[in-house]
Tab-separated table of C-alpha atoms and ligand atoms in Angstrom:
chain	number	residue	atom	x	y	z
R	245	MET	CA	-60.279	-126.818	-24.946
R	246	ALA	CA	-63.192	-125.686	-22.805
R	247	ARG	CA	-63.236	-123.652	-19.639
R	248	ILE	CA	-66.314	-123.607	-17.455
R	249	GLY	CA	-66.928	-120.662	-15.141
R	250	ILE	CA	-68.960	-121.488	-12.042
R	251	PHE	CA	-70.129	-119.146	-9.337
R	252	ASP	CA	-72.032	-119.412	-6.095
R	253	SER	CA	-72.625	-117.191	-3.092
R	254	GLY	CA	-69.958	-119.174	-1.253
R	255	VAL	CA	-68.798	-122.708	-0.798
R	256	GLY	CA	-72.056	-124.568	-1.530
R	257	GLY	CA	-71.691	-124.410	-5.322
R	258	LEU	CA	-68.800	-126.832	-4.972
R	259	THR	CA	-71.486	-129.569	-4.794
R	260	VAL	CA	-72.379	-128.523	-8.360
R	261	GLN	CA	-68.723	-128.446	-9.353
R	262	ARG	CA	-68.307	-131.915	-7.873
R	263	ALA	CA	-71.029	-133.226	-10.191
R	264	LEU	CA	-69.449	-131.346	-13.118
R	265	LEU	CA	-66.011	-132.856	-12.500
R	266	GLU	CA	-67.581	-136.302	-12.611
R	267	ALA	CA	-69.671	-135.626	-15.729
R	268	VAL	CA	-67.055	-133.619	-17.706
R	269	PRO	CA	-63.678	-134.658	-16.240
R	270	GLY	CA	-61.658	-133.156	-19.104
R	271	ALA	CA	-62.978	-129.596	-18.774
R	272	ASP	CA	-61.020	-126.802	-17.107
R	273	THR	CA	-62.972	-124.969	-14.413
R	274	ILE	CA	-62.751	-121.661	-12.621
R	275	TYR	CA	-64.933	-121.346	-9.542
R	276	LEU	CA	-65.863	-118.083	-7.849
R	277	GLY	CA	-67.263	-118.221	-4.312
R	278	ASP	CA	-68.665	-114.848	-3.269
R	279	THR	CA	-67.728	-115.504	0.341
R	280	ALA	CA	-67.676	-111.792	1.240
R	281	ARG	CA	-71.361	-111.334	0.379
R	282	VAL	CA	-72.882	-114.710	1.285
R	283	PRO	CA	-75.751	-115.466	1.976
R	284	TYR	CA	-77.810	-114.664	-1.108
R	285	GLY	CA	-80.874	-116.582	0.053
R	286	THR	CA	-82.023	-113.851	2.415
R	287	LYS	CA	-81.400	-110.913	0.038
R	288	SER	CA	-83.629	-109.137	-2.490
R	289	ALA	CA	-83.733	-110.172	-6.146
R	290	ALA	CA	-82.201	-106.803	-7.154
R	291	THR	CA	-79.216	-107.274	-4.838
R	292	VAL	CA	-78.647	-110.905	-5.868
R	293	THR	CA	-78.837	-109.888	-9.553
R	294	ALA	CA	-76.263	-107.101	-9.094
R	295	TYR	CA	-73.893	-109.459	-7.227
R	296	SER	CA	-74.382	-112.162	-9.877
R	297	ILE	CA	-73.520	-109.831	-12.766
R	298	ARG	CA	-70.377	-108.712	-10.969
R	299	ASN	CA	-69.311	-112.325	-10.315
R	300	ALA	CA	-69.946	-113.240	-13.941
R	301	ARG	CA	-67.828	-110.299	-15.149
R	302	VAL	CA	-64.887	-111.413	-12.986
R	303	LEU	CA	-65.069	-114.883	-14.531
R	304	GLN	CA	-65.534	-113.475	-18.031
R	305	GLU	CA	-62.373	-111.390	-17.645
R	306	ARG	CA	-60.455	-114.611	-16.861
R	307	GLY	CA	-61.805	-116.241	-20.051
R	308	ILE	CA	-64.674	-118.734	-19.936
R	309	ASP	CA	-66.605	-120.578	-22.652
R	310	LEU	CA	-69.651	-121.368	-20.549
R	311	LEU	CA	-71.078	-120.113	-17.263
R	312	VAL	CA	-72.816	-122.363	-14.743
R	313	VAL	CA	-74.775	-120.476	-12.098
R	314	ALA	CA	-74.399	-122.996	-9.284
R	315	CYS	CA	-76.377	-120.930	-6.785
R	316	ASN	CA	-80.089	-121.768	-6.792
R	317	THR	CA	-81.041	-118.316	-5.504
R	318	ALA	CA	-79.086	-116.575	-8.297
R	319	SER	CA	-80.473	-119.052	-10.844
R	320	ALA	CA	-83.996	-118.319	-9.631
R	321	VAL	CA	-83.780	-114.520	-9.806
R	322	ALA	CA	-80.861	-113.459	-12.039
R	323	LEU	CA	-80.714	-115.808	-15.034
R	324	PRO	CA	-82.355	-113.508	-17.636
R	325	ALA	CA	-80.063	-110.610	-16.631
R	326	LEU	CA	-76.982	-112.856	-16.785
R	327	ARG	CA	-77.962	-114.222	-20.198
R	328	ALA	CA	-78.438	-110.686	-21.505
R	329	ALA	CA	-75.090	-109.520	-20.092
R	330	LEU	CA	-72.758	-112.366	-21.138
R	331	PRO	CA	-71.532	-113.405	-24.602
R	332	VAL	CA	-71.267	-117.114	-23.577
R	333	PRO	CA	-73.995	-119.698	-22.812
R	334	VAL	CA	-75.339	-119.405	-19.250
R	335	LEU	CA	-76.860	-122.416	-17.481
R	336	GLY	CA	-78.712	-122.249	-14.173
R	337	VAL	CA	-79.746	-125.076	-11.883
R	338	VAL	CA	-83.490	-124.370	-11.661
R	339	GLU	CA	-84.608	-125.579	-15.102
R	340	PRO	CA	-82.578	-128.832	-15.019
R	341	GLY	CA	-83.866	-129.552	-11.499
R	342	ALA	CA	-87.472	-128.855	-12.505
R	343	ARG	CA	-87.099	-131.100	-15.580
R	344	ALA	CA	-85.701	-133.961	-13.525
R	345	ALA	CA	-88.490	-133.625	-10.933
R	346	ALA	CA	-91.261	-133.477	-13.542
R	347	ALA	CA	-89.855	-136.618	-15.152
R	348	ALA	CA	-89.284	-138.499	-11.877
R	349	SER	CA	-92.647	-137.937	-10.203
R	350	ARG	CA	-95.374	-140.522	-10.722
R	351	SER	CA	-98.164	-138.851	-8.756
R	352	GLY	CA	-97.310	-135.277	-9.780
R	353	ARG	CA	-97.103	-134.287	-6.091
R	354	ILE	CA	-93.701	-132.575	-6.054
R	355	GLY	CA	-91.963	-130.819	-3.167
R	356	VAL	CA	-89.375	-128.082	-3.598
R	357	ILE	CA	-87.110	-126.815	-0.825
R	358	GLY	CA	-84.670	-123.911	-1.037
R	359	THR	CA	-83.723	-120.568	0.452
R	360	ALA	CA	-86.338	-117.898	1.160
R	361	GLY	CA	-85.200	-116.075	-2.006
R	362	THR	CA	-85.534	-119.157	-4.221
R	363	ILE	CA	-88.918	-120.231	-2.878
R	364	GLY	CA	-90.224	-116.643	-2.782
R	365	SER	CA	-89.304	-116.125	-6.458
R	366	GLY	CA	-91.639	-118.943	-7.503
R	367	ALA	CA	-89.094	-119.966	-10.173
R	368	TYR	CA	-89.089	-123.705	-9.409
R	369	GLN	CA	-92.855	-123.781	-9.024
R	370	ALA	CA	-93.338	-122.071	-12.425
R	371	ALA	CA	-90.719	-124.235	-14.168
R	372	ILE	CA	-92.319	-127.477	-12.900
R	373	LEU	CA	-95.851	-126.374	-13.773
R	374	ALA	CA	-94.703	-125.333	-17.267
R	375	LEU	CA	-93.538	-128.923	-17.812
R	376	ARG	CA	-96.373	-130.658	-15.972
R	377	ALA	CA	-99.574	-128.679	-15.697
R	378	ASP	CA	-101.146	-131.469	-13.594
R	379	ALA	CA	-98.477	-131.179	-10.875
R	380	LEU	CA	-99.163	-130.126	-7.306
R	381	VAL	CA	-96.052	-128.241	-6.175
R	382	VAL	CA	-95.501	-127.866	-2.437
R	383	ALA	CA	-92.673	-125.365	-1.825
R	384	ARG	CA	-90.968	-124.598	1.460
R	385	ALA	CA	-88.024	-122.440	2.489
R	386	CYS	CA	-85.638	-124.234	4.880
R	387	PRO	CA	-83.232	-121.463	5.923
R	388	LEU	CA	-81.583	-123.384	8.781
R	389	PHE	CA	-80.316	-126.101	6.437
R	390	VAL	CA	-77.563	-123.789	5.103
R	391	PRO	CA	-75.843	-123.139	8.462
R	392	LEU	CA	-76.268	-126.804	9.433
R	393	ALA	CA	-74.407	-127.902	6.290
R	394	GLU	CA	-71.735	-125.220	6.740
R	395	GLU	CA	-71.123	-126.417	10.308
R	396	GLY	CA	-70.901	-130.009	9.124
R	397	TRP	CA	-74.000	-130.947	11.166
R	398	THR	CA	-75.383	-133.422	8.655
R	399	ASP	CA	-75.519	-136.731	10.553
R	400	PRO	CA	-79.077	-138.104	10.230
R	401	ASP	CA	-78.757	-139.663	13.710
R	402	ASP	CA	-77.943	-136.331	15.362
R	403	GLU	CA	-81.001	-135.213	17.331
R	404	VAL	CA	-80.612	-131.527	16.366
R	405	VAL	CA	-80.305	-132.381	12.673
R	406	ARG	CA	-83.256	-134.777	12.877
R	407	GLY	CA	-85.389	-132.206	14.710
R	408	VAL	CA	-84.698	-129.355	12.271
R	409	VAL	CA	-85.194	-131.567	9.226
R	410	ARG	CA	-88.508	-132.960	10.506
R	411	ARG	CA	-89.782	-129.527	11.492
R	412	TYR	CA	-89.356	-128.343	7.885
R	413	LEU	CA	-90.242	-131.553	6.076
R	414	ASP	CA	-93.132	-133.095	8.050
R	415	PRO	CA	-95.635	-130.754	6.309
R	416	LEU	CA	-94.308	-131.973	2.924
R	417	ALA	CA	-94.699	-135.594	4.038
R	418	ALA	CA	-98.291	-134.766	5.035
R	419	GLU	CA	-98.899	-133.547	1.452
R	420	ARG	CA	-97.850	-137.042	0.239
R	421	ILE	CA	-95.196	-135.779	-2.168
R	422	ASP	CA	-93.378	-138.546	-4.091
R	423	THR	CA	-90.484	-136.353	-5.320
R	424	LEU	CA	-88.500	-133.574	-3.657
R	425	VAL	CA	-86.202	-131.067	-5.379
R	426	LEU	CA	-83.152	-130.160	-3.280
R	427	GLY	CA	-83.230	-126.565	-4.536
R	428	CYS	CA	-80.158	-125.242	-2.730
R	429	THR	CA	-76.457	-125.916	-3.143
R	430	HIS	CA	-76.084	-126.967	0.498
R	431	TYR	CA	-78.881	-129.501	0.714
R	432	PRO	CA	-77.087	-132.454	-0.953
R	433	LEU	CA	-74.935	-132.595	2.192
R	434	LEU	CA	-78.110	-133.258	4.196
R	435	LYS	CA	-79.372	-135.897	1.751
R	436	ALA	CA	-79.231	-138.772	4.255
R	437	ALA	CA	-81.145	-136.804	6.910
R	438	ILE	CA	-83.711	-135.608	4.347
R	439	ALA	CA	-84.177	-139.149	2.996
R	440	ALA	CA	-84.710	-140.449	6.552
R	441	ALA	CA	-87.494	-137.883	7.108
R	442	LEU	CA	-89.192	-138.677	3.778
R	443	PRO	CA	-88.962	-142.440	3.215
R	444	GLY	CA	-89.789	-143.513	-0.324
R	445	VAL	CA	-89.597	-139.962	-1.712
R	446	ARG	CA	-87.300	-139.473	-4.741
R	447	LEU	CA	-84.714	-136.763	-4.080
R	448	VAL	CA	-83.728	-134.655	-7.094
R	449	ASP	CA	-80.314	-133.027	-6.922
R	450	SER	CA	-80.139	-130.339	-9.608
R	451	ALA	CA	-76.315	-130.494	-9.497
R	452	GLU	CA	-76.399	-133.857	-11.255
R	453	THR	CA	-78.896	-132.752	-13.894
R	454	VAL	CA	-77.058	-129.538	-14.781
R	455	ALA	CA	-73.798	-131.483	-15.003
R	456	ALA	CA	-75.386	-133.860	-17.518
R	457	GLU	CA	-76.498	-130.840	-19.595
R	458	VAL	CA	-72.980	-129.378	-19.570
R	459	ALA	CA	-71.541	-132.760	-20.606
R	460	ALA	CA	-73.886	-132.780	-23.612
R	461	LEU	CA	-72.684	-129.269	-24.587
R	462	LEU	CA	-68.978	-130.126	-24.257
R	463	PRO	CA	-68.331	-133.520	-25.864
R	464	GLY	CA	-64.900	-134.920	-26.746
R	465	LEU	CA	-62.893	-133.846	-23.694
R	466	ALA	CA	-62.380	-137.339	-22.265
R	467	GLY	CA	-58.805	-138.153	-21.302
R	468	ARG	CA	-57.693	-134.518	-21.217
R	469	THR	CA	-55.755	-133.292	-18.160
R	470	SER	CA	-57.802	-130.469	-16.690
R	471	THR	CA	-56.981	-127.520	-14.439
R	472	HIS	CA	-59.161	-126.120	-11.651
R	473	GLN	CA	-58.883	-122.665	-10.195
R	474	PHE	CA	-60.702	-121.187	-7.196
R	475	LEU	CA	-61.473	-117.518	-6.525
R	476	VAL	CA	-63.032	-116.087	-3.369
R	477	THR	CA	-64.149	-112.574	-2.495
R	478	ASP	CA	-63.285	-112.842	1.233
R	479	THR	CA	-60.029	-114.177	2.644
R	480	PRO	CA	-59.390	-117.774	1.491
R	481	GLU	CA	-58.860	-119.440	4.903
R	482	LYS	CA	-62.455	-120.243	5.826
R	483	PHE	CA	-63.249	-121.363	2.277
R	484	LEU	CA	-60.241	-123.686	2.246
R	485	ALA	CA	-61.195	-125.142	5.630
R	486	VAL	CA	-64.553	-126.473	4.371
R	487	ALA	CA	-64.188	-126.636	0.567
R	488	GLY	CA	-62.901	-130.211	0.496
R	489	ARG	CA	-66.037	-131.484	2.243
R	490	PHE	CA	-68.281	-129.883	-0.392
R	491	LEU	CA	-66.115	-130.796	-3.400
R	492	GLY	CA	-65.270	-134.321	-2.263
R	493	ARG	CA	-61.560	-133.779	-2.991
R	494	PRO	CA	-58.908	-131.500	-1.503
R	495	VAL	CA	-58.789	-127.807	-2.425
R	496	ASP	CA	-55.273	-126.516	-1.722
R	497	SER	CA	-55.383	-122.887	-2.774
R	498	ALA	CA	-57.812	-120.088	-3.568
R	499	GLU	CA	-57.103	-116.603	-4.879
R	500	HIS	CA	-58.728	-113.544	-3.323
R	501	VAL	CA	-60.506	-111.203	-5.765
R	502	ASP	CA	-61.966	-107.838	-4.905
R	503	VAL	CA	-65.576	-107.241	-5.924
C	425	DGL	N1	-76.039	-120.894	-2.656
C	425	DGL	C1	-77.342	-120.598	-2.100
C	425	DGL	C2	-78.415	-121.330	-2.917
C	425	DGL	O1	-78.167	-122.327	-3.559
C	425	DGL	C3	-77.439	-120.999	-0.641
C	425	DGL	C4	-76.615	-120.138	0.287
C	425	DGL	C5	-77.029	-118.678	0.290
C	425	DGL	O2	-78.096	-118.341	0.839
C	425	DGL	O3	-76.300	-117.891	-0.270
C	425	DGL	O4	-79.533	-120.890	-2.939
């Protein structure tokens, strides 16, 4: 038996859980969305670290064998503190995403997009350069992508979506990047619009890479019937209204926890 704890600032980490359910279908999961304190992307590293430790403790109390930090901002700023605080393995999304980008890029011209907190931390930039010293990393915060995804405004033919996406991404196209890391839980929902703005550029979704790493850590679960539990720190209604879109399957109930 294996139970994976997953947390994110809110609903976006369900894109990571979606990849996990595909890669490790036999594992039990418990997901915590810190919906009372979202967003993390605009907050200081100290605040995000304190919130992350609290979330991890809630999951630890429920019993987990592995923690996946689905939030890119928390992965970028709080991973060392989480690893020091927890007795179980802790995986973030930054290193797997950086590894996939370093491997995928031919020219070494790699773009990274994320929240202001993620880009400001320099974590992706450092992780890519540690793997590929020849890389040119062009990083850009795209803060309006999160509310667009939350509102379900993701249609690449929508003029507002197209305009916002091009405003952020045209400078990356001008840098002739050949690979782009989607360094935020919400950005996979905008994949079609991002791909339309950057034709020919490889898009790296760290959700898929971290899921492959978890699958390698938890072999032999195939065929097992798994259970999935959802916790939220604000009232469940809003989470339940949008969770299915992020997870790609219905989410019927979520338990409120007080942090
Ligand atoms: N989950 C955050 C991330 O991946 C995005 C939303 C937020 O700002 O909290 O960085």
